[in-house]
Amino acid sequence: CALPISIVPKPTALFVILAAMLASSCQPGPKPIKFGQENCHFCKMTITDGQYGGEVVMLKGKVYYFDDSDCLLSFLKSNDISRDMVQEYYFMDYSRPKELVPASTGYFLKSGSLHGPMGGDLVAFTEKDSMHKFALQYKGRELRWPDILNEQP
């Protein structure tokens, strides 16, 4: 028979609450980029444009920031990290500046008409309809994350 929460000794209830808070705070995930303050891990330039770039979030919680999709993909090619240790890749949503899109669920557009801070020509979208709208404007190739990974050595 379970005791009502009101008769659980206070130290136990406090311990349960603290344990739950610690467990939830240890979950790896994206972190807001401090535009104008954070530097790109790959090229070292200050991140200022909310339509380009992204993050690599490791399983242990470390986050690498990038100012351009090309920098993130170049970092991936460099093999400085094991892909098995990555929790998720995130890219800026081109249609919703400063919002991050998980690469695994995002839609991508590659077009020579797009020019990120380091010359990158790949942008991400949360919604397929948004990507289609920009694809008409920029005449680009529509991709998903597995397509992009297959292009990487």
Coordinates of N, CA, C and O in Angstrom, one line a residue:
C1 N 0.9 -1.2 0.0 CA 0.0 0.0 0.0 C 0.9 1.2 0.0 O 1.8 1.4 0.8
A2 N 0.7 2.1 -0.9 CA 1.5 3.3 -1.0 C 1.0 4.4 -0.1 O -0.2 4.5 0.2
L3 N 2.0 5.1 0.5 CA 1.6 6.2 1.4 C 1.3 7.4 0.6 O 2.0 7.7 -0.4
P4 N 0.4 8.2 1.1 CA 0.1 9.5 0.4 C 1.3 10.4 0.5 O 2.1 10.3 1.4
I5 N 1.6 11.2 -0.5 CA 2.8 12.0 -0.6 C 2.9 12.9 0.6 O 4.0 13.2 1.0
S6 N 1.8 13.3 1.2 CA 1.8 14.2 2.3 C 2.5 13.6 3.6 O 3.0 14.3 4.4
I7 N 2.5 12.2 3.7 CA 3.1 11.6 4.8 C 4.5 11.1 4.5 O 5.1 10.5 5.4
V8 N 5.0 11.3 3.3 CA 6.4 10.9 3.0 C 7.3 11.9 3.7 O 7.1 13.1 3.7
P9 N 8.3 11.4 4.4 CA 9.2 12.3 5.2 C 9.8 13.3 4.2 O 10.1 13.0 3.1
K10 N 9.9 14.5 4.7 CA 10.3 15.6 3.8 C 11.7 15.4 3.1 O 11.9 15.7 2.0
P11 N 12.7 14.8 3.8 CA 14.0 14.6 3.2 C 13.8 13.6 2.0 O 14.5 13.8 1.0
T12 N 13.0 12.6 2.1 CA 12.8 11.7 1.0 C 12.1 12.4 -0.2 O 12.5 12.2 -1.3
A13 N 11.1 13.2 0.0 CA 10.4 13.9 -1.0 C 11.4 14.9 -1.7 O 11.4 15.0 -2.9
L14 N 12.2 15.6 -0.9 CA 13.2 16.5 -1.4 C 14.2 15.8 -2.3 O 14.6 16.2 -3.4
F15 N 14.6 14.6 -1.8 CA 15.6 13.8 -2.6 C 15.0 13.4 -3.9 O 15.7 13.4 -4.9
V16 N 13.8 12.9 -3.9 CA 13.1 12.5 -5.2 C 13.0 13.7 -6.1 O 13.3 13.6 -7.3
I17 N 12.7 14.9 -5.7 CA 12.6 16.0 -6.5 C 13.9 16.4 -7.1 O 14.1 16.7 -8.3
L18 N 14.9 16.4 -6.2 CA 16.3 16.8 -6.7 C 16.8 15.8 -7.7 O 17.4 16.1 -8.7
A19 N 16.6 14.5 -7.4 CA 17.0 13.4 -8.4 C 16.4 13.6 -9.7 O 17.0 13.5 -10.8
A20 N 15.1 13.9 -9.7 CA 14.4 14.1 -11.0 C 14.9 15.3 -11.7 O 15.1 15.3 -13.0
M21 N 15.2 16.4 -11.0 CA 15.8 17.6 -11.6 C 17.1 17.3 -12.2 O 17.4 17.7 -13.4
L22 N 18.0 16.6 -11.5 CA 19.3 16.3 -12.0 C 19.2 15.4 -13.2 O 20.0 15.6 -14.2
A23 N 18.4 14.4 -13.2 CA 18.2 13.5 -14.3 C 17.8 14.2 -15.6 O 18.3 14.0 -16.7
S24 N 16.9 15.2 -15.4 CA 16.4 15.9 -16.6 C 17.4 16.9 -17.1 O 17.5 17.2 -18.3
S25 N 18.2 17.4 -16.2 CA 19.2 18.4 -16.7 C 20.4 17.8 -17.3 O 21.2 18.4 -18.0
C26 N 20.6 16.5 -17.2 CA 21.7 15.8 -17.8 C 21.4 15.2 -19.2 O 22.3 14.6 -19.8
Q27 N 20.2 15.4 -19.7 CA 19.9 15.0 -21.0 C 20.5 15.9 -22.0 O 20.4 17.1 -22.0
P28 N 21.3 15.3 -23.0 CA 21.9 16.1 -24.0 C 20.9 16.7 -24.9 O 19.9 16.1 -25.2
G29 N 21.1 17.9 -25.4 CA 20.2 18.5 -26.3 C 20.9 19.8 -26.8 O 21.9 20.2 -26.3
P30 N 20.2 20.5 -27.8 CA 20.8 21.7 -28.3 C 20.7 22.8 -27.3 O 19.9 22.8 -26.3
K31 N 21.6 23.8 -27.4 CA 21.7 24.9 -26.5 C 21.5 26.2 -27.4 O 22.0 26.2 -28.5
P32 N 20.8 27.2 -26.9 CA 20.7 28.4 -27.7 C 22.1 29.0 -28.0 O 23.0 29.1 -27.1
I33 N 22.3 29.4 -29.2 CA 23.5 30.0 -29.6 C 23.5 31.5 -29.2 O 22.5 32.2 -29.5
K34 N 24.5 31.9 -28.6 CA 24.6 33.3 -28.2 C 25.3 34.1 -29.4 O 26.5 34.2 -29.6
F35 N 24.4 34.6 -30.3 CA 24.8 35.3 -31.5 C 25.7 36.5 -31.1 O 25.3 37.2 -30.2
G36 N 26.8 36.6 -31.9 CA 27.7 37.7 -31.6 C 28.7 37.4 -30.5 O 29.6 38.2 -30.2
Q37 N 28.5 36.3 -29.8 CA 29.4 35.9 -28.7 C 30.1 34.5 -28.9 O 31.2 34.4 -28.6
E38 N 29.3 33.6 -29.5 CA 29.9 32.2 -29.7 C 30.7 32.2 -31.0 O 30.4 32.9 -32.0
N39 N 31.8 31.4 -31.0 CA 32.6 31.2 -32.2 C 32.4 29.9 -32.8 O 32.1 28.9 -32.1
C40 N 32.5 29.8 -34.1 CA 32.3 28.6 -34.9 C 33.5 27.7 -34.5 O 34.7 28.1 -34.5
H41 N 33.2 26.4 -34.1 CA 34.2 25.5 -33.7 C 35.2 25.2 -34.8 O 36.4 24.9 -34.6
F42 N 34.7 25.2 -36.1 CA 35.6 24.9 -37.2 C 36.4 26.0 -37.7 O 37.6 25.9 -37.8
C43 N 35.8 27.2 -38.1 CA 36.5 28.3 -38.7 C 36.9 29.4 -37.7 O 37.6 30.3 -38.0
K44 N 36.3 29.3 -36.5 CA 36.6 30.2 -35.4 C 36.0 31.6 -35.6 O 36.2 32.5 -34.7
M45 N 35.2 31.8 -36.6 CA 34.5 33.1 -36.8 C 33.4 33.3 -35.8 O 32.8 32.3 -35.4
T46 N 33.0 34.5 -35.4 CA 31.9 34.7 -34.6 C 30.6 34.4 -35.3 O 30.4 34.8 -36.4
I47 N 29.7 33.7 -34.6 CA 28.4 33.4 -35.2 C 27.4 34.5 -35.1 O 27.1 35.0 -34.0
T48 N 27.0 35.0 -36.2 CA 26.1 36.2 -36.2 C 24.8 36.0 -37.0 O 23.8 36.7 -36.8
D49 N 24.8 35.0 -37.9 CA 23.6 34.9 -38.8 C 22.7 33.7 -38.4 O 23.1 32.6 -38.4
G50 N 21.5 34.0 -38.0 CA 20.5 33.0 -37.5 C 19.9 32.1 -38.6 O 19.1 31.3 -38.2
Q51 N 20.2 32.3 -39.8 CA 19.7 31.4 -40.9 C 20.6 30.3 -41.3 O 20.2 29.4 -42.0
Y52 N 21.9 30.4 -40.9 CA 22.9 29.4 -41.3 C 23.5 28.8 -40.0 O 23.4 29.4 -39.0
G53 N 24.2 27.7 -40.2 CA 25.0 27.1 -39.1 C 24.2 26.1 -38.4 O 23.1 25.6 -38.8
G54 N 24.7 25.7 -37.2 CA 24.1 24.7 -36.4 C 24.9 24.3 -35.3 O 25.8 25.0 -34.8
E55 N 24.6 23.1 -34.8 CA 25.2 22.5 -33.6 C 25.4 21.0 -33.8 O 24.6 20.3 -34.4
V56 N 26.4 20.5 -33.2 CA 26.6 19.0 -33.0 C 26.5 18.8 -31.5 O 27.3 19.4 -30.7
V57 N 25.6 18.0 -31.1 CA 25.4 17.7 -29.7 C 25.9 16.2 -29.4 O 25.4 15.3 -30.0
M58 N 26.8 16.1 -28.5 CA 27.4 14.8 -28.2 C 26.5 14.1 -27.1 O 25.8 14.7 -26.4
L59 N 26.7 12.8 -27.1 CA 25.9 12.0 -26.1 C 26.2 12.4 -24.7 O 25.3 12.4 -23.8
K60 N 27.4 12.9 -24.4 CA 27.7 13.3 -23.0 C 27.3 14.8 -22.7 O 27.6 15.3 -21.7
G61 N 26.7 15.5 -23.7 CA 26.2 16.8 -23.5 C 27.1 17.9 -24.1 O 26.6 19.1 -24.2
K62 N 28.3 17.7 -24.5 CA 29.1 18.7 -25.1 C 28.5 19.2 -26.4 O 27.9 18.4 -27.2
V63 N 28.5 20.5 -26.6 CA 27.9 21.1 -27.8 C 29.0 21.8 -28.6 O 29.7 22.6 -28.1
Y64 N 29.0 21.5 -29.9 CA 29.9 22.3 -30.8 C 29.1 23.2 -31.7 O 28.1 22.7 -32.3
Y65 N 29.4 24.5 -31.8 CA 28.7 25.4 -32.6 C 29.3 25.7 -33.9 O 30.6 25.7 -34.0
F66 N 28.5 26.0 -34.9 CA 29.0 26.3 -36.3 C 28.2 27.5 -36.9 O 27.0 27.6 -36.7
D67 N 29.0 28.3 -37.7 CA 28.3 29.5 -38.3 C 27.8 29.2 -39.7 O 27.1 30.0 -40.3
D68 N 28.1 28.0 -40.2 CA 27.7 27.7 -41.6 C 27.5 26.2 -41.7 O 28.3 25.5 -41.1
S69 N 26.6 25.7 -42.5 CA 26.5 24.3 -42.7 C 27.7 23.7 -43.3 O 28.1 22.6 -42.9
D70 N 28.5 24.4 -44.1 CA 29.8 23.9 -44.6 C 30.8 23.6 -43.5 O 31.5 22.7 -43.6
C71 N 30.8 24.5 -42.5 CA 31.7 24.3 -41.4 C 31.3 23.0 -40.6 O 32.1 22.2 -40.2
L72 N 30.0 22.9 -40.4 CA 29.5 21.7 -39.6 C 29.9 20.4 -40.4 O 30.4 19.4 -39.9
L73 N 29.6 20.4 -41.7 CA 29.9 19.2 -42.6 C 31.4 19.0 -42.7 O 31.9 17.8 -42.7
S74 N 32.2 20.1 -42.7 CA 33.7 19.9 -42.8 C 34.2 19.3 -41.5 O 35.1 18.5 -41.5
F75 N 33.6 19.7 -40.4 CA 34.0 19.2 -39.1 C 33.6 17.7 -39.1 O 34.4 16.9 -38.6
L76 N 32.5 17.3 -39.6 CA 32.0 15.9 -39.7 C 33.0 15.1 -40.5 O 33.4 14.0 -40.1
K77 N 33.5 15.7 -41.6 CA 34.5 15.0 -42.5 C 35.8 14.8 -41.9 O 36.6 13.9 -42.2
S78 N 36.2 15.8 -41.0 CA 37.5 15.8 -40.3 C 37.7 14.6 -39.4 O 38.8 14.3 -39.0
N79 N 36.6 13.9 -39.0 CA 36.7 12.8 -38.1 C 37.3 13.1 -36.8 O 37.9 12.3 -36.1
D80 N 37.2 14.4 -36.3 CA 37.7 14.8 -35.0 C 36.8 14.2 -33.9 O 37.3 14.1 -32.8
I81 N 35.6 13.7 -34.2 CA 34.8 13.1 -33.3 C 34.3 11.8 -33.9 O 34.2 11.6 -35.1
S82 N 33.9 10.9 -33.1 CA 33.3 9.6 -33.6 C 31.8 9.9 -33.8 O 31.1 10.4 -32.9
R83 N 31.3 9.6 -34.9 CA 29.8 9.7 -35.2 C 29.0 8.9 -34.3 O 27.8 9.3 -34.0
D84 N 29.5 7.9 -33.7 CA 28.8 7.1 -32.7 C 28.6 7.8 -31.4 O 27.7 7.4 -30.6
M85 N 29.3 8.8 -31.2 CA 29.2 9.6 -29.9 C 28.3 10.8 -30.1 O 28.2 11.6 -29.1
V86 N 27.7 11.0 -31.3 CA 26.8 12.2 -31.5 C 25.4 11.8 -31.1 O 24.9 10.8 -31.6
Q87 N 24.8 12.7 -30.3 CA 23.4 12.5 -30.0 C 22.5 13.0 -31.1 O 21.6 12.3 -31.5
E88 N 22.9 14.2 -31.7 CA 22.1 14.7 -32.8 C 22.8 15.9 -33.5 O 23.6 16.5 -32.8
Y89 N 22.6 16.1 -34.7 CA 23.1 17.2 -35.5 C 21.9 18.2 -35.6 O 20.8 17.7 -35.9
Y90 N 22.1 19.5 -35.5 CA 21.1 20.5 -35.6 C 21.5 21.6 -36.6 O 22.7 21.9 -36.6
F91 N 20.6 22.1 -37.3 CA 20.9 23.1 -38.3 C 19.9 24.3 -38.0 O 18.7 24.0 -37.6
M92 N 20.2 25.5 -38.4 CA 19.3 26.6 -38.3 C 18.2 26.5 -39.3 O 18.5 26.0 -40.4
D93 N 17.0 26.8 -38.9 CA 15.9 26.8 -39.8 C 15.9 28.1 -40.7 O 15.8 29.2 -40.1
Y94 N 16.2 27.9 -42.0 CA 16.3 29.1 -42.8 C 15.1 30.0 -42.8 O 15.2 31.2 -42.9
S95 N 13.9 29.4 -42.7 CA 12.7 30.2 -42.7 C 12.3 30.7 -41.3 O 11.4 31.5 -41.2
R96 N 12.9 30.2 -40.3 CA 12.7 30.6 -38.9 C 14.0 30.9 -38.2 O 14.5 30.1 -37.5
P97 N 14.6 32.0 -38.6 CA 16.0 32.3 -38.0 C 16.1 32.1 -36.5 O 15.2 32.4 -35.8
K98 N 17.2 31.5 -36.2 CA 17.6 31.2 -34.8 C 16.9 30.0 -34.2 O 17.1 29.7 -33.0
E99 N 16.1 29.3 -34.9 CA 15.4 28.1 -34.5 C 16.2 26.9 -35.0 O 16.5 26.9 -36.2
L100 N 16.5 25.9 -34.2 CA 17.2 24.8 -34.6 C 16.3 23.6 -35.1 O 15.2 23.4 -34.5
V101 N 16.8 22.9 -36.1 CA 16.1 21.8 -36.7 C 16.9 20.5 -36.5 O 18.1 20.5 -36.9
P102 N 16.4 19.5 -35.9 CA 17.2 18.2 -35.8 C 17.4 17.7 -37.3 O 16.5 17.7 -38.1
A103 N 18.6 17.4 -37.6 CA 19.0 16.9 -38.9 C 18.2 15.7 -39.3 O 17.7 15.6 -40.4
S104 N 17.9 14.8 -38.3 CA 17.2 13.6 -38.6 C 15.8 13.8 -39.1 O 15.2 12.9 -39.7
T105 N 15.2 14.9 -38.7 CA 13.8 15.2 -39.2 C 13.7 16.4 -40.1 O 12.6 16.7 -40.6
G106 N 14.8 17.1 -40.4 CA 14.7 18.3 -41.2 C 14.7 18.0 -42.7 O 14.9 16.9 -43.2
Y107 N 14.4 19.1 -43.4 CA 14.4 19.1 -44.9 C 15.5 20.1 -45.3 O 15.6 21.1 -44.7
F108 N 16.2 19.7 -46.3 CA 17.4 20.5 -46.7 C 17.3 20.9 -48.2 O 16.7 20.2 -49.0
L109 N 17.8 22.1 -48.4 CA 17.9 22.7 -49.8 C 19.3 23.0 -50.1 O 20.0 23.8 -49.3
K110 N 19.8 22.6 -51.2 CA 21.2 22.9 -51.6 C 21.1 23.6 -52.9 O 20.5 23.2 -53.9
S111 N 21.6 24.9 -52.9 CA 21.5 25.7 -54.1 C 22.7 26.7 -54.2 O 23.1 27.3 -53.2
G112 N 23.3 26.8 -55.4 CA 24.4 27.7 -55.6 C 23.9 29.2 -55.4 O 24.8 30.1 -55.3
S113 N 22.6 29.4 -55.3 CA 22.1 30.8 -55.1 C 22.1 31.2 -53.6 O 21.9 32.3 -53.3
L114 N 22.4 30.2 -52.8 CA 22.5 30.5 -51.3 C 23.9 30.7 -50.9 O 24.8 30.0 -51.4
H115 N 24.2 31.6 -50.1 CA 25.5 31.9 -49.7 C 25.6 32.2 -48.2 O 25.3 33.3 -47.7
G116 N 26.0 31.1 -47.4 CA 26.2 31.3 -46.0 C 27.4 32.1 -45.7 O 28.2 32.5 -46.6
P117 N 27.7 32.3 -44.4 CA 28.8 33.1 -44.0 C 30.2 32.6 -44.5 O 31.1 33.4 -44.8
M118 N 30.3 31.3 -44.7 CA 31.5 30.8 -45.3 C 31.3 30.2 -46.7 O 32.1 29.4 -47.2
G119 N 30.3 30.7 -47.3 CA 30.0 30.3 -48.7 C 29.2 29.0 -48.8 O 29.0 28.5 -49.9
G120 N 28.6 28.6 -47.7 CA 27.8 27.3 -47.7 C 26.6 27.5 -48.6 O 26.0 28.6 -48.6
D121 N 26.2 26.4 -49.2 CA 25.0 26.5 -50.1 C 23.9 25.5 -49.6 O 23.1 25.1 -50.4
L122 N 23.9 25.1 -48.4 CA 23.0 24.2 -47.8 C 22.2 24.8 -46.7 O 22.9 25.3 -45.7
V123 N 20.9 24.8 -46.7 CA 20.1 25.3 -45.6 C 19.1 24.3 -45.2 O 18.7 23.4 -46.0
A124 N 18.5 24.4 -44.0 CA 17.6 23.5 -43.4 C 16.2 24.1 -43.1 O 16.2 25.3 -42.9
F125 N 15.2 23.2 -43.1 CA 13.9 23.7 -42.8 C 13.2 22.6 -41.9 O 13.5 21.4 -42.0
T126 N 12.3 23.1 -41.0 CA 11.6 22.2 -40.2 C 10.4 21.6 -41.0 O 10.1 20.4 -40.9
E127 N 9.8 22.4 -41.8 CA 8.7 22.0 -42.6 C 9.0 21.8 -44.1 O 9.7 22.7 -44.7
K128 N 8.4 20.8 -44.7 CA 8.6 20.5 -46.1 C 8.1 21.6 -47.0 O 8.7 22.0 -48.0
D129 N 6.9 22.1 -46.6 CA 6.3 23.2 -47.4 C 7.2 24.4 -47.5 O 7.3 25.1 -48.5
S130 N 7.8 24.8 -46.4 CA 8.8 25.9 -46.4 C 9.9 25.6 -47.3 O 10.3 26.5 -48.1
M131 N 10.4 24.4 -47.3 CA 11.6 24.1 -48.2 C 11.1 24.2 -49.6 O 11.8 24.7 -50.4
H132 N 9.9 23.7 -49.9 CA 9.4 23.7 -51.3 C 9.3 25.2 -51.8 O 9.7 25.5 -52.9
K133 N 8.8 26.1 -50.9 CA 8.7 27.5 -51.3 C 10.0 28.1 -51.7 O 10.2 28.8 -52.7
F134 N 11.1 27.8 -50.8 CA 12.4 28.4 -51.1 C 13.1 27.6 -52.3 O 13.9 28.2 -53.0
A135 N 12.7 26.4 -52.5 CA 13.3 25.6 -53.6 C 12.9 26.2 -55.0 O 13.6 26.3 -55.9
L136 N 11.6 26.7 -55.0 CA 11.1 27.4 -56.2 C 11.9 28.7 -56.5 O 12.2 29.0 -57.6
Q137 N 12.2 29.4 -55.4 CA 12.9 30.7 -55.5 C 14.4 30.5 -55.8 O 14.9 31.2 -56.7
Y138 N 15.0 29.5 -55.2 CA 16.5 29.4 -55.4 C 16.9 28.2 -56.3 O 18.1 28.0 -56.5
K139 N 15.9 27.5 -56.9 CA 16.2 26.5 -57.9 C 17.3 25.5 -57.4 O 18.3 25.3 -58.0
G140 N 17.0 24.9 -56.2 CA 18.0 24.0 -55.6 C 17.5 22.6 -55.6 O 16.4 22.2 -56.0
R141 N 18.4 21.8 -55.0 CA 18.1 20.3 -54.8 C 17.6 20.1 -53.5 O 18.2 20.5 -52.5
E142 N 16.5 19.3 -53.4 CA 15.9 19.0 -52.1 C 16.5 17.7 -51.6 O 16.6 16.7 -52.3
L143 N 16.9 17.7 -50.3 CA 17.6 16.6 -49.7 C 17.1 16.3 -48.3 O 16.4 17.1 -47.7
R144 N 17.4 15.1 -47.8 CA 17.1 14.7 -46.4 C 18.5 14.4 -45.8 O 19.5 14.2 -46.6
W145 N 18.6 14.2 -44.5 CA 19.8 14.0 -43.9 C 20.6 12.8 -44.4 O 21.8 12.8 -44.6
P146 N 19.9 11.6 -44.6 CA 20.7 10.5 -45.2 C 21.3 10.8 -46.5 O 22.4 10.3 -46.8
D147 N 20.7 11.6 -47.3 CA 21.3 12.0 -48.6 C 22.6 12.8 -48.4 O 23.6 12.6 -49.1
I148 N 22.6 13.7 -47.4 CA 23.7 14.5 -47.1 C 24.9 13.6 -46.6 O 26.0 13.7 -47.0
L149 N 24.5 12.7 -45.7 CA 25.5 11.8 -45.1 C 26.1 10.9 -46.2 O 27.3 10.6 -46.1
N150 N 25.3 10.5 -47.1 CA 25.9 9.6 -48.2 C 26.9 10.4 -49.1 O 27.7 9.8 -49.7
E151 N 26.8 11.7 -49.1 CA 27.7 12.5 -49.9 C 29.0 12.7 -49.2 O 30.0 13.2 -49.7
Q152 N 29.0 12.5 -47.8 CA 30.2 12.7 -47.0 C 31.1 11.4 -47.1 O 30.6 10.3 -47.2
P153 N 32.4 11.6 -47.2 CA 33.3 10.5 -47.3 C 33.4 9.7 -46.0 O 33.0 10.2 -44.9

